[in-house]
Amino acid sequence: MSTTADEPLPEHVATNRAYWDGMADEWVESGGRAWATPTGEESWGIFGFPESDIHMLPDDLAGLDAIELGCGTGYVSAWMARRGARVTAIDNSAKQLETAAELQHKHGLAFPLIHGNAERVPLPDASFDFAISEYGAVLWADPEAWIPEAARLLRPGGRLHVLTNSVIAILCAPDDENEPATDRLVRPMFGSRRIVWPGDDSVEFHPSHGDWIALFRANGFDILDLLEPQAKPGLESRFMPGGSDWGTKWPVEEIWKVAKRG
Ligand SMILES: C[S@@+](CC[C@H](N)C(=O)[O-])C[C@H]1O[C@@H](n2cnc3c(N)ncnc32)[C@H](O)[C@@H]1O
């Protein structure tokens, strides 16, 4: 594992580093399960949407340079490496990367793990053909900083795919995470791009669709797709506890696919 220079971290990055170092133990088991997923059976997000439905990965990754921004335990990177990509993974939490390194060893798979902030990746311009984030930088890093950085790292034509909470889910999610979302808007959209949940020691970023479009376009991306997958009845999550059908009516998650202009 390599570590970036000891430059001062932005406040939200330092906060989230401490938060994820503290949470890392809770993600070991699910990370191990995800690492063991056979190629072709990868699934995504809270509800496990199959890769064959949502195509988070390019159909052919063989020989592509790919980076995962906020890799956590590194299972998405492992999936990409098994599909033939030359993978680099960066994460802000040394503890999460310790798990990733252990799982690399267990599965006999090696790719660089960088301990650092996805808003300032210590790699040259135009190093990658593909960048991805599933609830990583897309949620925990400042979009004003990490989107320009992703644009810098990608070659012309390179693609960026991200999966995060949907805008409407965040607008309907009560402050208390034990309470289910309802059909009521509980917070304004304006002014809610940066969210600190009450009682939580972390900082999240939830741009509106207009924010995303403006940021992608301003950083030289063409927007290819916005997917809002529908959950099947009976799936459990904060948004569908005890058989609630919220996620069958509104998207809990969203996926943006963009390409760097050539
Ligand atoms: C939920 S995990 C994402 C990994 C995996 N896809 C998953 O869903 O478990 C979130 C990860 O984002 C990382 N992260 C948060 N802020 C980051 C930043 N500024 N740069 C890089 N990684 C960051 C955290 O350290 C954490 O490991």
Short mmCIF file of N, CA, C and O in Angstrom, two decimals, residues 71-141:
data_model
loop_
_atom_site.label_atom_id
_atom_site.label_comp_id
_atom_site.label_asym_id
_atom_site.label_seq_id
_atom_site.Cartn_x
_atom_site.Cartn_y
_atom_site.Cartn_z
N CYS A 71 -12.22 2.92 -2.83
CA CYS A 71 -12.42 1.49 -3.12
C CYS A 71 -12.88 0.70 -1.91
O CYS A 71 -13.31 -0.45 -2.06
N GLY A 72 -12.77 1.26 -0.70
CA GLY A 72 -13.14 0.48 0.48
C GLY A 72 -12.34 -0.81 0.55
O GLY A 72 -11.11 -0.80 0.47
N THR A 73 -13.06 -1.94 0.67
CA THR A 73 -12.38 -3.23 0.76
C THR A 73 -11.89 -3.73 -0.59
O THR A 73 -11.27 -4.80 -0.66
N GLY A 74 -12.19 -3.02 -1.66
CA GLY A 74 -11.55 -3.28 -2.95
C GLY A 74 -12.21 -4.31 -3.84
O GLY A 74 -11.64 -4.72 -4.85
N TYR A 75 -13.47 -4.68 -3.52
CA TYR A 75 -14.05 -5.76 -4.32
C TYR A 75 -14.37 -5.34 -5.76
O TYR A 75 -14.22 -6.14 -6.68
N VAL A 76 -14.76 -4.08 -5.97
CA VAL A 76 -15.02 -3.65 -7.35
C VAL A 76 -13.71 -3.70 -8.15
O VAL A 76 -13.68 -4.13 -9.31
N SER A 77 -12.63 -3.30 -7.51
CA SER A 77 -11.32 -3.37 -8.19
C SER A 77 -10.97 -4.82 -8.51
O SER A 77 -10.44 -5.11 -9.59
N ALA A 78 -11.27 -5.72 -7.57
CA ALA A 78 -10.99 -7.14 -7.83
C ALA A 78 -11.80 -7.63 -9.03
O ALA A 78 -11.28 -8.33 -9.91
N TRP A 79 -13.08 -7.23 -9.08
CA TRP A 79 -13.91 -7.65 -10.21
C TRP A 79 -13.31 -7.14 -11.53
O TRP A 79 -13.28 -7.86 -12.53
N MET A 80 -12.83 -5.89 -11.51
CA MET A 80 -12.28 -5.32 -12.75
C MET A 80 -10.98 -6.03 -13.13
O MET A 80 -10.73 -6.29 -14.30
N ALA A 81 -10.14 -6.33 -12.13
CA ALA A 81 -8.87 -7.01 -12.41
C ALA A 81 -9.14 -8.39 -13.02
O ALA A 81 -8.48 -8.80 -13.98
N ARG A 82 -10.14 -9.10 -12.48
CA ARG A 82 -10.46 -10.43 -13.02
C ARG A 82 -10.99 -10.35 -14.44
O ARG A 82 -10.92 -11.31 -15.20
N ARG A 83 -11.55 -9.19 -14.80
CA ARG A 83 -12.03 -9.01 -16.17
C ARG A 83 -10.93 -8.46 -17.08
O ARG A 83 -11.18 -8.05 -18.20
N GLY A 84 -9.72 -8.40 -16.57
CA GLY A 84 -8.57 -8.10 -17.45
C GLY A 84 -8.09 -6.67 -17.42
O GLY A 84 -7.20 -6.30 -18.20
N ALA A 85 -8.67 -5.81 -16.54
CA ALA A 85 -8.20 -4.41 -16.47
C ALA A 85 -6.91 -4.33 -15.66
O ALA A 85 -6.64 -5.17 -14.80
N ARG A 86 -6.10 -3.30 -15.98
CA ARG A 86 -4.96 -2.94 -15.11
C ARG A 86 -5.51 -1.95 -14.09
O ARG A 86 -5.81 -0.80 -14.44
N VAL A 87 -5.65 -2.39 -12.85
CA VAL A 87 -6.44 -1.64 -11.87
C VAL A 87 -5.55 -0.91 -10.87
O VAL A 87 -4.53 -1.44 -10.43
N THR A 88 -5.98 0.30 -10.52
CA THR A 88 -5.43 1.03 -9.38
C THR A 88 -6.62 1.39 -8.48
O THR A 88 -7.68 1.75 -8.98
N ALA A 89 -6.40 1.28 -7.16
CA ALA A 89 -7.49 1.59 -6.23
C ALA A 89 -6.99 2.59 -5.21
O ALA A 89 -5.90 2.45 -4.67
N ILE A 90 -7.80 3.62 -4.96
CA ILE A 90 -7.42 4.62 -3.95
C ILE A 90 -8.52 4.68 -2.90
O ILE A 90 -9.72 4.58 -3.23
N ASP A 91 -8.12 4.84 -1.64
CA ASP A 91 -9.09 5.03 -0.56
C ASP A 91 -8.47 5.91 0.52
O ASP A 91 -7.27 5.89 0.76
N ASN A 92 -9.36 6.63 1.18
CA ASN A 92 -8.97 7.58 2.22
C ASN A 92 -8.71 6.92 3.57
O ASN A 92 -8.16 7.55 4.46
N SER A 93 -9.11 5.65 3.71
CA SER A 93 -9.00 4.96 5.01
C SER A 93 -7.94 3.87 4.97
O SER A 93 -8.08 2.88 4.23
N ALA A 94 -6.91 4.02 5.79
CA ALA A 94 -5.87 2.99 5.86
C ALA A 94 -6.45 1.67 6.36
O ALA A 94 -6.03 0.59 5.94
N LYS A 95 -7.45 1.75 7.23
CA LYS A 95 -8.03 0.53 7.79
C LYS A 95 -8.81 -0.25 6.72
O LYS A 95 -8.74 -1.47 6.66
N GLN A 96 -9.54 0.46 5.91
CA GLN A 96 -10.25 -0.22 4.81
C GLN A 96 -9.23 -0.87 3.87
O GLN A 96 -9.43 -1.99 3.39
N LEU A 97 -8.13 -0.17 3.62
CA LEU A 97 -7.12 -0.73 2.71
C LEU A 97 -6.39 -1.92 3.32
O LEU A 97 -5.92 -2.79 2.60
N GLU A 98 -6.31 -1.97 4.65
CA GLU A 98 -5.73 -3.17 5.29
C GLU A 98 -6.58 -4.39 4.93
O GLU A 98 -6.08 -5.45 4.61
N THR A 99 -7.91 -4.20 5.01
CA THR A 99 -8.81 -5.30 4.62
C THR A 99 -8.62 -5.65 3.15
O THR A 99 -8.54 -6.83 2.78
N ALA A 100 -8.53 -4.61 2.32
CA ALA A 100 -8.34 -4.86 0.88
C ALA A 100 -7.06 -5.65 0.64
O ALA A 100 -7.04 -6.61 -0.16
N ALA A 101 -5.99 -5.30 1.35
CA ALA A 101 -4.70 -5.99 1.17
C ALA A 101 -4.81 -7.45 1.62
O ALA A 101 -4.28 -8.37 0.97
N GLU A 102 -5.52 -7.69 2.74
CA GLU A 102 -5.70 -9.07 3.21
C GLU A 102 -6.49 -9.89 2.19
O GLU A 102 -6.17 -11.05 1.92
N LEU A 103 -7.52 -9.27 1.62
CA LEU A 103 -8.34 -9.99 0.63
C LEU A 103 -7.56 -10.21 -0.66
O LEU A 103 -7.73 -11.25 -1.33
N GLN A 104 -6.70 -9.28 -1.03
CA GLN A 104 -5.82 -9.51 -2.19
C GLN A 104 -4.99 -10.76 -1.96
O GLN A 104 -4.88 -11.62 -2.83
N HIS A 105 -4.41 -10.83 -0.77
CA HIS A 105 -3.55 -11.97 -0.43
C HIS A 105 -4.36 -13.27 -0.47
O HIS A 105 -3.94 -14.26 -1.08
N LYS A 106 -5.54 -13.24 0.15
CA LYS A 106 -6.38 -14.45 0.21
C LYS A 106 -6.76 -14.94 -1.18
O LYS A 106 -6.84 -16.13 -1.44
N HIS A 107 -7.04 -13.98 -2.09
CA HIS A 107 -7.52 -14.36 -3.42
C HIS A 107 -6.41 -14.40 -4.46
O HIS A 107 -6.68 -14.61 -5.65
N GLY A 108 -5.18 -14.15 -4.04
CA GLY A 108 -4.05 -14.22 -4.98
C GLY A 108 -4.15 -13.21 -6.09
O GLY A 108 -3.85 -13.50 -7.26
N LEU A 109 -4.59 -12.00 -5.75
CA LEU A 109 -4.77 -10.95 -6.76
C LEU A 109 -4.05 -9.70 -6.26
O LEU A 109 -4.25 -9.31 -5.10
N ALA A 110 -3.23 -9.09 -7.10
CA ALA A 110 -2.50 -7.90 -6.66
C ALA A 110 -2.76 -6.73 -7.60
O ALA A 110 -2.76 -6.90 -8.82
N PHE A 111 -3.06 -5.58 -7.03
CA PHE A 111 -3.12 -4.32 -7.79
C PHE A 111 -2.77 -3.21 -6.80
O PHE A 111 -2.91 -3.39 -5.58
N PRO A 112 -2.28 -2.07 -7.29
CA PRO A 112 -1.85 -1.01 -6.37
C PRO A 112 -3.01 -0.48 -5.53
O PRO A 112 -4.10 -0.21 -6.05
N LEU A 113 -2.74 -0.34 -4.23
CA LEU A 113 -3.68 0.29 -3.30
C LEU A 113 -3.04 1.58 -2.81
O LEU A 113 -1.97 1.55 -2.20
N ILE A 114 -3.67 2.70 -3.08
CA ILE A 114 -3.12 4.00 -2.67
C ILE A 114 -3.94 4.53 -1.50
O ILE A 114 -5.18 4.63 -1.60
N HIS A 115 -3.25 4.87 -0.42
CA HIS A 115 -3.93 5.52 0.70
C HIS A 115 -3.92 7.02 0.45
O HIS A 115 -2.86 7.66 0.54
N GLY A 116 -5.06 7.59 0.08
CA GLY A 116 -5.09 9.01 -0.22
C GLY A 116 -6.50 9.49 -0.51
O GLY A 116 -7.47 8.73 -0.43
N ASN A 117 -6.58 10.75 -0.86
CA ASN A 117 -7.83 11.45 -1.09
C ASN A 117 -8.12 11.47 -2.59
O ASN A 117 -7.29 11.96 -3.37
N ALA A 118 -9.28 10.96 -2.98
CA ALA A 118 -9.63 10.91 -4.40
C ALA A 118 -9.77 12.30 -5.02
O ALA A 118 -9.89 12.44 -6.24
N GLU A 119 -9.75 13.34 -4.19
CA GLU A 119 -9.78 14.71 -4.72
C GLU A 119 -8.39 15.15 -5.20
O GLU A 119 -8.25 16.16 -5.88
N ARG A 120 -7.35 14.40 -4.78
CA ARG A 120 -5.97 14.72 -5.20
C ARG A 120 -5.18 13.42 -5.35
O ARG A 120 -4.49 12.99 -4.44
N VAL A 121 -5.33 12.81 -6.51
CA VAL A 121 -4.74 11.50 -6.74
C VAL A 121 -3.30 11.68 -7.24
O VAL A 121 -3.07 12.43 -8.19
N PRO A 122 -2.33 11.02 -6.63
CA PRO A 122 -0.92 11.26 -6.97
C PRO A 122 -0.48 10.49 -8.22
O PRO A 122 0.46 9.71 -8.19
N LEU A 123 -1.21 10.71 -9.31
CA LEU A 123 -0.89 10.02 -10.56
C LEU A 123 -1.00 11.02 -11.71
O LEU A 123 -1.72 12.03 -11.60
N PRO A 124 -0.28 10.77 -12.82
CA PRO A 124 -0.26 11.74 -13.93
C PRO A 124 -1.61 11.91 -14.63
O PRO A 124 -2.47 11.03 -14.55
N ASP A 125 -1.73 13.02 -15.34
CA ASP A 125 -2.90 13.27 -16.19
C ASP A 125 -3.07 12.10 -17.17
O ASP A 125 -2.08 11.47 -17.58
N ALA A 126 -4.29 11.89 -17.60
CA ALA A 126 -4.61 10.96 -18.70
C ALA A 126 -3.99 9.58 -18.48
O ALA A 126 -3.41 8.99 -19.39
N SER A 127 -4.13 9.05 -17.27
CA SER A 127 -3.55 7.73 -16.96
C SER A 127 -4.56 6.60 -17.15
O SER A 127 -4.18 5.43 -17.13
N PHE A 128 -5.85 6.93 -17.28
CA PHE A 128 -6.86 5.87 -17.20
C PHE A 128 -7.90 5.97 -18.33
O PHE A 128 -8.17 7.04 -18.85
N ASP A 129 -8.46 4.78 -18.64
CA ASP A 129 -9.56 4.69 -19.62
C ASP A 129 -10.91 4.63 -18.93
O ASP A 129 -11.94 4.85 -19.56
N PHE A 130 -10.89 4.26 -17.65
CA PHE A 130 -12.16 4.03 -16.94
C PHE A 130 -11.97 4.37 -15.47
O PHE A 130 -10.94 4.04 -14.87
N ALA A 131 -12.96 5.08 -14.91
CA ALA A 131 -12.96 5.38 -13.47
C ALA A 131 -14.34 5.01 -12.93
O ALA A 131 -15.36 5.17 -13.63
N ILE A 132 -14.36 4.52 -11.69
CA ILE A 132 -15.62 4.05 -11.12
C ILE A 132 -15.68 4.37 -9.64
O ILE A 132 -14.64 4.43 -8.96
N SER A 133 -16.89 4.60 -9.14
CA SER A 133 -17.08 4.76 -7.70
C SER A 133 -18.48 4.27 -7.35
O SER A 133 -19.48 4.78 -7.86
N GLU A 134 -18.52 3.28 -6.47
CA GLU A 134 -19.79 2.80 -5.92
C GLU A 134 -19.81 3.22 -4.44
O GLU A 134 -19.11 2.62 -3.62
N TYR A 135 -20.58 4.25 -4.13
CA TYR A 135 -20.65 4.77 -2.75
C TYR A 135 -19.27 5.11 -2.18
O TYR A 135 -19.07 5.06 -0.96
N GLY A 136 -18.32 5.46 -3.04
CA GLY A 136 -16.99 5.87 -2.58
C GLY A 136 -16.86 7.38 -2.68
O GLY A 136 -17.64 8.13 -2.05
N ALA A 137 -15.89 7.86 -3.48
CA ALA A 137 -15.71 9.30 -3.64
C ALA A 137 -17.02 9.97 -4.05
O ALA A 137 -17.30 11.12 -3.66
N VAL A 138 -17.83 9.26 -4.82
CA VAL A 138 -19.08 9.85 -5.32
C VAL A 138 -19.97 10.35 -4.18
O VAL A 138 -20.75 11.29 -4.35
N LEU A 139 -19.85 9.72 -3.02
CA LEU A 139 -20.69 10.09 -1.88
C LEU A 139 -19.92 10.89 -0.82
O LEU A 139 -20.47 11.79 -0.20
N TRP A 140 -18.63 10.56 -0.63
CA TRP A 140 -17.89 11.07 0.53
C TRP A 140 -16.89 12.16 0.19
O TRP A 140 -16.28 12.74 1.11
N ALA A 141 -16.65 12.41 -1.08
CA ALA A 141 -15.69 13.46 -1.47
C ALA A 141 -16.47 14.63 -2.06
O ALA A 141 -17.61 14.48 -2.52
#
